[in-house]
mmCIF file of C-alpha atoms in Angstrom:
data_model
loop_
_atom_site.group_PDB
_atom_site.id
_atom_site.type_symbol
_atom_site.label_atom_id
_atom_site.label_comp_id
_atom_site.label_asym_id
_atom_site.label_seq_id
_atom_site.Cartn_x
_atom_site.Cartn_y
_atom_site.Cartn_z
ATOM 1 C CA MET A 402 9.856 29.868 3.328
ATOM 2 C CA LYS A 403 7.525 31.939 5.586
ATOM 3 C CA GLN A 404 6.287 30.977 8.759
ATOM 4 C CA ASN A 405 2.987 31.665 10.485
ATOM 5 C CA LYS A 406 0.829 31.790 13.730
ATOM 6 C CA ILE A 407 -1.535 29.649 12.704
ATOM 7 C CA GLY A 408 0.093 26.530 13.765
ATOM 8 C CA PHE A 409 0.005 22.822 13.092
ATOM 9 C CA PHE A 410 -3.522 22.157 12.849
ATOM 10 C CA GLY A 411 -5.186 24.695 11.546
ATOM 11 C CA GLY A 412 -5.816 23.935 7.578
ATOM 12 C CA LEU A 413 -5.503 20.594 8.284
ATOM 13 C CA ASP A 414 -7.577 17.322 6.407
ATOM 14 C CA PHE A 415 -9.581 16.165 9.330
ATOM 15 C CA VAL A 416 -12.058 13.800 6.787
ATOM 16 C CA THR A 417 -8.669 12.208 5.746
ATOM 17 C CA LEU A 418 -6.952 11.877 8.890
ATOM 18 C CA ILE A 419 -10.073 10.714 11.054
ATOM 19 C CA THR A 420 -10.601 8.197 8.023
ATOM 20 C CA ALA A 421 -7.254 6.579 8.498
ATOM 21 C CA LEU A 422 -7.222 6.624 12.582
ATOM 22 C CA LEU A 423 -11.167 4.576 12.409
ATOM 23 C CA CYS A 424 -9.429 2.123 9.749
ATOM 24 C CA SER A 425 -6.201 1.608 12.086
ATOM 25 C CA PHE A 426 -7.962 1.213 15.165
ATOM 26 C CA TYR A 427 -10.498 -0.930 13.379
ATOM 27 C CA GLY A 428 -7.224 -2.654 12.328
ATOM 28 C CA LEU A 429 -6.306 -2.713 15.569
ATOM 29 C CA SER A 430 -8.615 -4.443 17.162
ATOM 30 C CA LEU A 431 -9.031 -7.394 14.577
ATOM 31 C CA VAL A 432 -4.926 -7.232 14.846
ATOM 32 C CA TYR A 433 -4.679 -8.396 18.823
ATOM 33 C CA SER A 434 -8.187 -11.190 17.880
ATOM 34 C CA ALA A 435 -5.965 -12.826 14.898
ATOM 35 C CA THR A 436 -2.808 -12.481 17.320
ATOM 36 C CA TYR A 437 -5.178 -13.145 21.496
ATOM 37 C CA LYS A 438 -4.645 -16.972 20.643
ATOM 38 C CA ASN A 439 -1.134 -17.373 20.817
ATOM 39 C CA LEU A 440 -0.788 -14.604 24.692
ATOM 40 C CA SER A 441 0.946 -15.459 26.651
ATOM 41 C CA ASP A 442 -0.138 -15.329 30.273
ATOM 42 C CA GLY A 443 0.332 -12.030 31.794
ATOM 43 C CA GLN A 444 0.924 -10.841 27.455
ATOM 44 C CA VAL A 445 -1.588 -8.336 27.429
ATOM 45 C CA ILE A 446 -0.463 -7.407 23.806
ATOM 46 C CA SER A 447 1.304 -9.549 20.668
ATOM 47 C CA SER A 448 4.402 -8.049 19.226
ATOM 48 C CA ASP A 449 1.740 -7.110 15.969
ATOM 49 C CA VAL A 450 0.125 -5.578 17.630
ATOM 50 C CA ARG A 451 2.446 -3.522 19.957
ATOM 51 C CA SER A 452 4.289 -2.203 17.112
ATOM 52 C CA MET A 453 1.144 -1.560 14.716
ATOM 53 C CA LEU A 454 0.301 0.686 17.616
ATOM 54 C CA VAL A 455 4.678 2.042 17.302
ATOM 55 C CA SER A 456 4.320 2.677 13.619
ATOM 56 C CA VAL A 457 0.703 4.624 13.595
ATOM 57 C CA THR A 458 1.184 6.863 16.118
ATOM 58 C CA GLY A 459 4.654 7.623 14.544
ATOM 59 C CA GLY A 460 2.885 8.626 11.263
ATOM 60 C CA VAL A 461 0.201 10.433 11.992
ATOM 61 C CA ILE A 462 2.767 12.965 14.012
ATOM 62 C CA ILE A 463 4.414 12.452 10.401
ATOM 63 C CA ALA A 464 1.806 12.852 8.252
ATOM 64 C CA ILE A 465 0.607 16.110 10.655
ATOM 65 C CA ILE A 466 4.097 17.507 9.866
ATOM 66 C CA VAL A 467 4.139 16.292 6.264
ATOM 67 C CA SER A 468 1.129 18.565 5.427
ATOM 68 C CA ASN A 469 2.631 21.615 6.506
ATOM 69 C CA ILE A 470 4.811 21.757 4.306
ATOM 70 C CA ASP A 471 3.894 23.025 0.636
ATOM 71 C CA TYR A 472 3.848 20.254 -1.571
ATOM 72 C CA GLU A 473 5.511 21.867 -3.992
ATOM 73 C CA ILE A 474 8.376 22.221 -2.019
ATOM 74 C CA ILE A 475 8.438 18.380 -1.363
ATOM 75 C CA SER A 476 7.990 17.648 -4.760
ATOM 76 C CA LYS A 477 11.624 19.872 -5.837
ATOM 77 C CA LEU A 478 13.460 17.129 -3.645
ATOM 78 C CA TRP A 479 12.289 14.807 -5.470
ATOM 79 C CA PRO A 480 16.620 13.406 -6.275
ATOM 80 C CA ILE A 481 17.404 13.511 -3.052
ATOM 81 C CA ILE A 482 13.690 11.731 -2.602
ATOM 82 C CA ALA A 483 14.750 9.108 -5.149
ATOM 83 C CA ALA A 484 18.108 8.865 -3.642
ATOM 84 C CA GLY A 485 16.968 8.126 -0.350
ATOM 85 C CA CYS A 486 14.862 5.848 -1.781
ATOM 86 C CA VAL A 487 17.334 3.873 -3.948
ATOM 87 C CA GLY A 488 20.396 3.992 -2.127
ATOM 88 C CA LEU A 489 17.905 2.170 1.325
ATOM 89 C CA MET A 490 16.673 -0.239 -1.313
ATOM 90 C CA ILE A 491 20.146 -1.210 -2.343
ATOM 91 C CA PHE A 492 21.156 -1.408 1.390
ATOM 92 C CA THR A 493 19.200 -4.012 1.989
ATOM 93 C CA PHE A 494 20.816 -6.341 -1.082
ATOM 94 C CA PHE A 495 23.018 -7.357 1.032
ATOM 95 C CA PHE A 496 21.755 -6.828 5.117
ATOM 96 C CA GLY A 497 18.217 -7.794 3.979
ATOM 97 C CA VAL A 498 16.509 -10.408 5.758
ATOM 98 C CA ALA A 499 13.224 -12.745 5.592
ATOM 99 C CA PRO A 500 10.586 -13.085 7.809
ATOM 100 C CA SER A 501 9.318 -17.055 9.172
ATOM 101 C CA ALA A 502 6.205 -16.126 7.367
ATOM 102 C CA ARG A 503 7.903 -14.659 3.873
ATOM 103 C CA GLN A 504 11.160 -16.693 3.170
ATOM 104 C CA ASP A 505 10.928 -16.209 -0.160
ATOM 105 C CA ALA A 506 12.039 -12.360 0.084
ATOM 106 C CA LYS A 507 14.569 -10.558 1.593
ATOM 107 C CA SER A 508 13.279 -7.234 1.788
ATOM 108 C CA TRP A 509 13.489 -6.116 5.283
ATOM 109 C CA LEU A 510 15.514 -4.818 7.409
ATOM 110 C CA ASP A 511 14.923 -5.749 11.128
ATOM 111 C CA LEU A 512 15.198 -2.911 13.364
ATOM 112 C CA LYS A 513 14.574 -4.957 16.336
ATOM 113 C CA ILE A 514 11.423 -2.849 17.514
ATOM 114 C CA PHE A 515 9.677 -4.066 14.230
ATOM 115 C CA TYR A 516 10.597 -5.043 10.332
ATOM 116 C CA PHE A 517 11.064 -2.359 8.367
ATOM 117 C CA GLN A 518 10.250 -2.724 4.606
ATOM 118 C CA PRO A 519 12.148 -0.257 1.828
ATOM 119 C CA SER A 520 9.559 -1.338 -0.748
ATOM 120 C CA GLU A 521 7.049 0.798 1.421
ATOM 121 C CA LEU A 522 8.820 4.215 1.457
ATOM 122 C CA LEU A 523 9.954 3.552 -2.119
ATOM 123 C CA LYS A 524 5.858 3.339 -3.231
ATOM 124 C CA VAL A 525 5.963 6.442 -1.827
ATOM 125 C CA GLY A 526 9.138 8.151 -2.914
ATOM 126 C CA PHE A 527 8.193 7.101 -6.635
ATOM 127 C CA ILE A 528 5.201 8.773 -6.761
ATOM 128 C CA ILE A 529 6.436 12.112 -5.502
ATOM 129 C CA SER A 530 9.452 11.633 -8.124
ATOM 130 C CA PHE A 531 7.256 10.252 -11.267
ATOM 131 C CA SER A 532 4.621 13.558 -10.693
ATOM 132 C CA TYR A 533 7.076 15.626 -10.890
ATOM 133 C CA HIS A 534 8.420 13.972 -13.894
ATOM 134 C CA LEU A 535 4.678 13.965 -15.608
ATOM 135 C CA ASP A 536 4.209 17.429 -15.045
ATOM 136 C CA MET A 537 7.678 18.656 -16.396
ATOM 137 C CA VAL A 538 6.585 16.836 -20.150
ATOM 138 C CA LYS A 539 2.507 17.486 -19.621
ATOM 139 C CA GLU A 540 3.130 19.178 -22.666
ATOM 140 C CA LYS A 541 4.551 16.153 -24.563
ATOM 141 C CA ILE A 542 2.541 14.041 -22.686
ATOM 142 C CA ASN A 543 1.600 11.567 -25.983
ATOM 143 C CA ARG A 544 5.260 11.839 -27.367
ATOM 144 C CA VAL A 545 7.710 8.795 -27.989
ATOM 145 C CA LYS A 546 10.756 10.131 -27.057
ATOM 146 C CA THR A 547 8.005 11.054 -23.795
ATOM 147 C CA ILE A 548 6.470 8.106 -23.045
ATOM 148 C CA VAL A 549 10.233 6.346 -23.014
ATOM 149 C CA PRO A 550 11.649 7.484 -19.992
ATOM 150 C CA LEU A 551 8.530 8.102 -18.544
ATOM 151 C CA VAL A 552 9.128 3.508 -19.004
ATOM 152 C CA ILE A 553 12.359 3.748 -17.820
ATOM 153 C CA HIS A 554 11.268 5.719 -15.109
ATOM 154 C CA GLY A 555 8.673 3.739 -13.652
ATOM 155 C CA MET A 556 10.875 0.459 -14.760
ATOM 156 C CA VAL A 557 13.439 1.238 -12.141
ATOM 157 C CA PRO A 558 11.723 0.691 -9.037
ATOM 158 C CA ILE A 559 10.095 -2.846 -10.674
ATOM 159 C CA ALA A 560 13.175 -4.086 -11.070
ATOM 160 C CA LEU A 561 14.785 -2.700 -7.241
ATOM 161 C CA VAL A 562 11.594 -3.862 -6.194
ATOM 162 C CA LEU A 563 11.628 -7.341 -8.240
ATOM 163 C CA ALA A 564 15.320 -7.705 -7.096
ATOM 164 C CA THR A 565 14.846 -8.653 -3.713
ATOM 165 C CA GLY A 566 12.041 -11.283 -4.587
ATOM 166 C CA ASP A 567 8.969 -9.488 -3.600
ATOM 167 C CA ALA A 568 6.995 -9.788 -7.017
ATOM 168 C CA GLY A 569 3.731 -8.494 -5.306
ATOM 169 C CA SER A 570 5.460 -5.152 -4.266
ATOM 170 C CA ALA A 571 6.876 -5.272 -7.597
ATOM 171 C CA LEU A 572 2.893 -5.843 -8.946
ATOM 172 C CA VAL A 573 1.957 -2.875 -7.173
ATOM 173 C CA PHE A 574 4.613 -0.879 -8.854
ATOM 174 C CA MET A 575 3.386 -1.999 -12.063
ATOM 175 C CA LEU A 576 0.009 -0.985 -10.824
ATOM 176 C CA ILE A 577 1.187 3.286 -9.597
ATOM 177 C CA PHE A 578 2.809 3.633 -12.903
ATOM 178 C CA ILE A 579 -0.020 2.123 -15.316
ATOM 179 C CA GLY A 580 -2.462 4.240 -12.909
ATOM 180 C CA MET A 581 -1.007 7.443 -13.184
ATOM 181 C CA LEU A 582 0.036 7.727 -16.873
ATOM 182 C CA PHE A 583 -4.025 6.997 -16.728
ATOM 183 C CA PHE A 584 -4.364 10.559 -14.872
ATOM 184 C CA ALA A 585 -2.193 11.630 -16.454
ATOM 185 C CA ARG A 586 -4.208 11.615 -20.067
ATOM 186 C CA VAL A 587 -1.524 9.588 -21.801
ATOM 187 C CA ASN A 588 -3.045 8.037 -24.840
ATOM 188 C CA ILE A 589 -4.373 4.868 -24.439
ATOM 189 C CA GLY A 590 -2.991 2.893 -27.364
ATOM 190 C CA TYR A 591 0.423 3.399 -25.390
ATOM 191 C CA PHE A 592 -2.267 1.714 -22.870
ATOM 192 C CA VAL A 593 -3.197 -1.477 -25.739
ATOM 193 C CA ALA A 594 0.720 -1.080 -26.636
ATOM 194 C CA GLY A 595 1.511 -2.148 -23.326
ATOM 195 C CA ILE A 596 -0.525 -4.674 -21.595
ATOM 196 C CA CYS A 597 0.001 -6.291 -25.259
ATOM 197 C CA ALA A 598 3.962 -6.177 -24.352
ATOM 198 C CA VAL A 599 3.415 -7.748 -20.647
ATOM 199 C CA ILE A 600 0.985 -10.774 -21.823
ATOM 200 C CA VAL A 601 4.119 -11.558 -24.249
ATOM 201 C CA ALA A 602 6.476 -10.219 -20.953
ATOM 202 C CA PHE A 603 3.975 -12.710 -19.040
ATOM 203 C CA ALA A 604 4.052 -15.561 -21.057
ATOM 204 C CA ALA A 605 8.307 -15.900 -22.527
ATOM 205 C CA ALA A 606 8.670 -15.757 -18.853
ATOM 206 C CA TRP A 607 6.018 -18.583 -17.919
ATOM 207 C CA LYS A 608 8.047 -20.812 -20.788
ATOM 208 C CA LEU A 609 10.955 -20.020 -19.831
ATOM 209 C CA ASN A 610 10.521 -21.262 -16.885
ATOM 210 C CA ILE A 611 11.600 -17.736 -15.096
ATOM 211 C CA ILE A 612 8.761 -17.354 -12.932
ATOM 212 C CA ASN A 613 8.523 -21.242 -11.262
ATOM 213 C CA GLY A 614 8.677 -22.354 -7.640
ATOM 214 C CA LEU A 615 6.549 -20.890 -5.049
ATOM 215 C CA GLN A 616 4.761 -18.676 -7.393
ATOM 216 C CA ARG A 617 4.459 -20.985 -10.662
ATOM 217 C CA GLU A 618 2.201 -22.977 -8.312
ATOM 218 C CA ARG A 619 0.051 -20.075 -6.691
ATOM 219 C CA ILE A 620 -0.602 -19.027 -10.364
ATOM 220 C CA THR A 621 -1.856 -22.952 -10.884
ATOM 221 C CA ALA A 622 -3.422 -23.665 -8.074
ATOM 222 C CA LEU A 623 -6.293 -21.175 -9.495
ATOM 223 C CA PHE A 624 -7.061 -22.952 -12.629
ATOM 224 C CA TYR A 625 -6.606 -26.219 -10.869
ATOM 225 C CA PRO A 626 -7.140 -26.689 -7.274
ATOM 226 C CA ASP A 627 -7.937 -29.847 -6.531
ATOM 227 C CA LEU A 628 -4.782 -30.524 -7.410
ATOM 228 C CA TYR A 629 -2.763 -27.708 -5.339
ATOM 229 C CA GLN A 630 -4.757 -27.861 -2.077
ATOM 230 C CA ASP A 631 -1.244 -27.364 -0.298
ATOM 231 C CA THR A 632 -0.697 -24.453 -1.360
ATOM 232 C CA LEU A 633 -4.615 -23.050 -1.291
ATOM 233 C CA TYR A 634 -4.416 -24.181 2.446
ATOM 234 C CA GLN A 635 -3.704 -20.400 3.322
ATOM 235 C CA GLN A 636 -6.707 -19.343 1.833
ATOM 236 C CA THR A 637 -9.166 -21.856 0.847
ATOM 237 C CA ASN A 638 -9.467 -21.733 4.463
ATOM 238 C CA ALA A 639 -9.428 -17.853 4.219
ATOM 239 C CA LYS A 640 -13.077 -18.749 2.582
ATOM 240 C CA ILE A 641 -14.036 -20.937 5.261
ATOM 241 C CA ALA A 642 -13.742 -18.162 7.490
ATOM 242 C CA MET A 643 -15.743 -15.048 6.422
ATOM 243 C CA GLY A 644 -18.424 -17.682 5.341
ATOM 244 C CA SER A 645 -18.675 -19.404 8.480
ATOM 245 C CA GLY A 646 -19.545 -15.787 10.171
ATOM 246 C CA GLY A 647 -23.161 -15.345 8.382
ATOM 247 C CA TRP A 648 -24.083 -11.693 8.904
ATOM 248 C CA PHE A 649 -23.353 -10.960 12.395
ATOM 249 C CA GLY A 650 -20.055 -12.918 12.860
ATOM 250 C CA GLN A 651 -19.621 -15.550 15.822
ATOM 251 C CA GLY A 652 -18.595 -12.539 18.441
ATOM 252 C CA TYR A 653 -15.494 -10.910 19.503
ATOM 253 C CA LEU A 654 -12.777 -12.593 20.224
ATOM 254 C CA ASN A 655 -14.980 -15.939 19.173
ATOM 255 C CA GLY A 656 -14.109 -17.152 16.389
ATOM 256 C CA SER A 657 -14.334 -20.790 15.858
ATOM 257 C CA MET A 658 -10.594 -20.349 13.106
ATOM 258 C CA THR A 659 -9.500 -17.197 14.571
ATOM 259 C CA GLN A 660 -9.283 -18.242 17.748
ATOM 260 C CA SER A 661 -8.673 -21.924 17.174
ATOM 261 C CA LYS A 662 -4.922 -23.003 18.315
ATOM 262 C CA THR A 663 -5.254 -26.348 15.535
ATOM 263 C CA ILE A 664 -6.931 -25.342 13.235
ATOM 264 C CA THR A 665 -6.618 -21.349 12.363
ATOM 265 C CA VAL A 666 -5.885 -19.322 8.533
ATOM 266 C CA PRO A 667 -2.113 -19.043 8.438
ATOM 267 C CA GLU A 668 -0.771 -15.356 9.140
ATOM 268 C CA ASN A 669 -4.613 -13.610 9.473
ATOM 269 C CA GLN A 670 -3.001 -11.464 11.369
ATOM 270 C CA ASN A 671 -1.166 -9.577 7.855
ATOM 271 C CA ASP A 672 -2.519 -11.613 4.934
ATOM 272 C CA MET A 673 -5.846 -13.000 5.472
ATOM 273 C CA ILE A 674 -6.869 -9.813 8.100
ATOM 274 C CA LEU A 675 -10.493 -9.814 6.063
ATOM 275 C CA SER A 676 -10.816 -13.391 7.197
ATOM 276 C CA VAL A 677 -10.748 -12.311 11.125
ATOM 277 C CA ALA A 678 -13.681 -9.477 10.193
ATOM 278 C CA GLY A 679 -15.548 -11.649 8.485
ATOM 279 C CA GLU A 680 -15.500 -14.044 10.713
ATOM 280 C CA GLU A 681 -16.117 -12.878 13.879
ATOM 281 C CA LEU A 682 -17.972 -9.488 12.294
ATOM 282 C CA GLY A 683 -19.431 -11.591 9.497
ATOM 283 C CA TYR A 684 -20.678 -9.737 6.308
ATOM 284 C CA ILE A 685 -21.714 -6.425 8.177
ATOM 285 C CA GLY A 686 -17.962 -6.154 10.116
ATOM 286 C CA ALA A 687 -16.656 -6.517 6.344
ATOM 287 C CA LEU A 688 -17.823 -4.666 4.055
ATOM 288 C CA ALA A 689 -17.156 -1.435 7.472
ATOM 289 C CA VAL A 690 -13.736 -2.407 6.269
ATOM 290 C CA ILE A 691 -13.800 -2.627 2.656
ATOM 291 C CA VAL A 692 -15.949 0.703 3.209
ATOM 292 C CA LEU A 693 -13.712 2.186 5.526
ATOM 293 C CA LEU A 694 -11.092 2.404 3.243
ATOM 294 C CA LEU A 695 -12.674 2.875 -0.505
ATOM 295 C CA VAL A 696 -13.872 6.533 1.908
ATOM 296 C CA LEU A 697 -9.979 6.846 1.816
ATOM 297 C CA VAL A 698 -8.942 6.438 -1.693
ATOM 298 C CA LEU A 699 -12.155 8.486 -2.990
ATOM 299 C CA ARG A 700 -11.125 11.495 -0.592
ATOM 300 C CA VAL A 701 -7.432 11.607 -1.925
ATOM 301 C CA LEU A 702 -8.877 11.469 -5.200
ATOM 302 C CA PHE A 703 -11.037 14.270 -4.730
ATOM 303 C CA THR A 704 -8.272 16.147 -3.182
ATOM 304 C CA GLY A 705 -6.561 15.296 -6.332
ATOM 305 C CA LEU A 706 -9.248 17.094 -8.396
ATOM 306 C CA LYS A 707 -9.342 20.254 -6.270
ATOM 307 C CA ALA A 708 -5.835 20.781 -6.030
ATOM 308 C CA ARG A 709 -4.031 24.408 -7.124
ATOM 309 C CA ASP A 710 -1.836 22.651 -10.257
ATOM 310 C CA ASN A 711 -1.385 19.511 -11.940
ATOM 311 C CA VAL A 712 1.528 18.005 -9.875
ATOM 312 C CA GLY A 713 -1.133 17.826 -6.595
ATOM 313 C CA TYR A 714 -3.510 16.306 -8.812
ATOM 314 C CA LEU A 715 -1.162 13.881 -10.010
ATOM 315 C CA MET A 716 0.501 13.052 -6.486
ATOM 316 C CA CYS A 717 -2.923 11.900 -4.980
ATOM 317 C CA SER A 718 -3.600 10.401 -7.593
ATOM 318 C CA GLY A 719 -0.581 8.400 -7.508
ATOM 319 C CA ILE A 720 -1.888 7.420 -3.851
ATOM 320 C CA ALA A 721 -5.266 6.908 -4.491
ATOM 321 C CA VAL A 722 -3.460 4.365 -6.614
ATOM 322 C CA MET A 723 -1.816 3.130 -4.452
ATOM 323 C CA LEU A 724 -3.929 2.082 -2.335
ATOM 324 C CA PHE A 725 -6.889 0.628 -4.371
ATOM 325 C CA ALA A 726 -4.538 -1.135 -5.850
ATOM 326 C CA GLN A 727 -3.789 -2.688 -2.554
ATOM 327 C CA ILE A 728 -7.349 -3.034 -1.575
ATOM 328 C CA PHE A 729 -7.757 -5.132 -4.442
ATOM 329 C CA ILE A 730 -5.136 -7.774 -4.455
ATOM 330 C CA ASN A 731 -5.181 -8.490 -0.737
ATOM 331 C CA ILE A 732 -9.357 -8.750 -1.157
ATOM 332 C CA GLY A 733 -8.041 -11.462 -4.743
ATOM 333 C CA MET A 734 -6.214 -12.955 -2.733
ATOM 334 C CA GLU A 735 -8.235 -13.712 0.472
ATOM 335 C CA LEU A 736 -11.493 -14.887 -2.106
ATOM 336 C CA SER A 737 -8.849 -17.024 -3.976
ATOM 337 C CA VAL A 738 -9.335 -14.890 -7.600
ATOM 338 C CA LEU A 739 -5.775 -13.368 -7.293
ATOM 339 C CA PRO A 740 -2.975 -15.760 -6.851
ATOM 340 C CA CYS A 741 -1.638 -14.608 -2.527
ATOM 341 C CA ILE A 742 1.577 -12.962 -3.141
ATOM 342 C CA GLY A 743 2.410 -11.163 -0.139
ATOM 343 C CA ILE A 744 0.389 -7.636 -0.302
ATOM 344 C CA THR A 745 -0.953 -6.121 3.074
ATOM 345 C CA LEU A 746 -4.576 -4.831 3.653
ATOM 346 C CA PRO A 747 -3.802 -1.079 4.436
ATOM 347 C CA LEU A 748 -3.963 0.360 7.619
ATOM 348 C CA PHE A 749 -5.944 -2.909 8.997
ATOM 349 C CA SER A 750 -3.095 -6.024 8.753
ATOM 350 C CA ALA A 751 0.119 -5.759 10.760
ATOM 351 C CA GLY A 752 2.946 -4.675 10.081
ATOM 352 C CA GLY A 753 4.552 -1.761 10.893
ATOM 353 C CA SER A 754 6.022 -0.160 7.760
ATOM 354 C CA SER A 755 2.978 0.070 5.944
ATOM 355 C CA SER A 756 1.273 1.603 8.164
ATOM 356 C CA LEU A 757 4.051 4.103 8.654
ATOM 357 C CA CYS A 758 4.595 4.447 4.832
ATOM 358 C CA ILE A 759 1.018 5.084 4.058
ATOM 359 C CA TYR A 760 0.404 7.922 6.517
ATOM 360 C CA LEU A 761 3.839 9.094 5.233
ATOM 361 C CA ALA A 762 1.930 9.126 1.942
ATOM 362 C CA LEU A 763 -1.335 10.121 3.478
ATOM 363 C CA GLY A 764 0.915 13.657 5.030
ATOM 364 C CA VAL A 765 1.903 14.280 0.881
ATOM 365 C CA GLU A 766 -2.141 13.815 0.715
ATOM 366 C CA MET A 767 -2.746 16.556 3.121
ATOM 367 C CA SER A 768 -0.157 19.484 2.481
ATOM 368 C CA VAL A 769 -2.414 19.207 -1.064
ATOM 369 C CA TYR A 770 -5.672 19.629 0.681
ATOM 370 C CA ARG A 771 -4.053 22.672 2.941
ATOM 371 C CA PHE A 772 -1.971 24.333 0.313
ATOM 372 C CA SER A 773 -4.755 23.713 -2.425
ATOM 373 C CA LYS A 774 -7.198 25.731 -0.164
ATOM 374 C CA SER A 775 -5.540 28.008 1.947
ATOM 375 C CA GLN A 776 -1.860 28.930 2.551
ATOM 376 C CA SER A 777 -2.393 31.401 5.890
ATOM 377 C CA LYS A 778 -2.869 28.383 6.783
ATOM 378 C CA ALA A 779 0.810 26.531 6.619
ATOM 379 C CA LEU A 780 3.924 26.500 8.509
ATOM 380 C CA PHE A 781 5.630 25.964 5.637
ATOM 381 C CA TYR A 782 4.931 27.445 2.290
ATOM 382 C CA THR A 783 6.556 29.021 -1.521
ATOM 383 C CA THR A 784 6.312 32.519 -2.276
#
C-alpha cells in the first residue's frame, strides 16, 4: 500500500455521492412527514428520523473512507468479509429480535440507537465475495462443474436469511445472485433451467404447505382481493393515498391520510414511504423519487462498465442489481402487483441498517470509480 498527498476527496465520484444524498434528504423529509402526527409535545423529530440521520451521517463517512481503499484489496479480503457477515447472521439466530412491525421475522439486532439488520450487511459481503468467485472462474464460466459451486455460493446467504424468517430479503438475494450471473455472461440455458427449478420448487413448497400463514395469505390476496381485504389493508390504503394526491399533491405535512391519526397507511415511514410522496407531493413528487433512484442505479452501472477489470465491473453490477431489485419489489408492493414482504425503498424508507449498508456499498462503487480513473487520486492502492 502507498499513501499520497491528495487527500480523501481527490477523485471522489461526486455524482454518486450527491445523488445518494439527495435521495437521503428527500427520504428524511418524507419520513419526518410520515411520523409528524405522532410527535409528542416538545418532541422535534421522531426516533425513525433520528436513527436515519445517524445512519446517513455515518454512512457517508464510511463511504468516503471505503472509496479511498483500492477495491482490489477489498475483493481479496473476501474470506474475512464473508466470515464476518455469516458469523453475524448466526449470532442473529440466537439473539435476534423482531420489531413490533415485523413479528414474523427475528432478523434484527437491538443496538439501542436503532435496530440493525445483519442481512443488509450480508448483501454487501455477498456481492464482494461472489464478484471475486465469478472473476476466478471467468474463463470457464459456462462449465457445469463451475456453475455448481457458484449456485452453492449463492444459496448460502439465501438459506441464512430464510432461517431468520425474512423471505423478502431472501428474494432480494436471489435476484442479486441471478443478476450477477447475467452480468458475468453465463449461458442463457442455465437461466432457463434455473427458472424451471424455481417454479417447481415453489409449486412443491405451496403444495406441501411449506409456504403458509401470513406469507401464503399475502400471495393469495393478490388473486382474490375481495376475500382478503384485511390482508391487503396496508396496500389498499397506500394506493388510495397515492391516488388522492393528483399531480401536485395535497401539500407537505397536509396529507389527509398521512397526517390522520385514525385513517392511516400502516408503516408508511418504512415500506410504504412512496405513498407519502404521492399523497402530499403528488405524481410529480412520487416520480421524482423513482427518477433519483434510477439515476443512482444507472450511475453505478456506468461506473462498472468503465471499471479497469472484471472484479470492479462485477462489484458495480451487483450493487446496481441490489438497488434495482429493492426498488422494483418495494414499488410492486405499494401498487399491489407483488405481495407485501417487507422490503424498504433504498435511501428513502426509515431504517438505519439499510441506509448505512447502502452507503457502504456505494463506497465500494466509488472505489471502483476512483481507481479505474486514476490510482494517484486515492490514499490506499495496490502496487
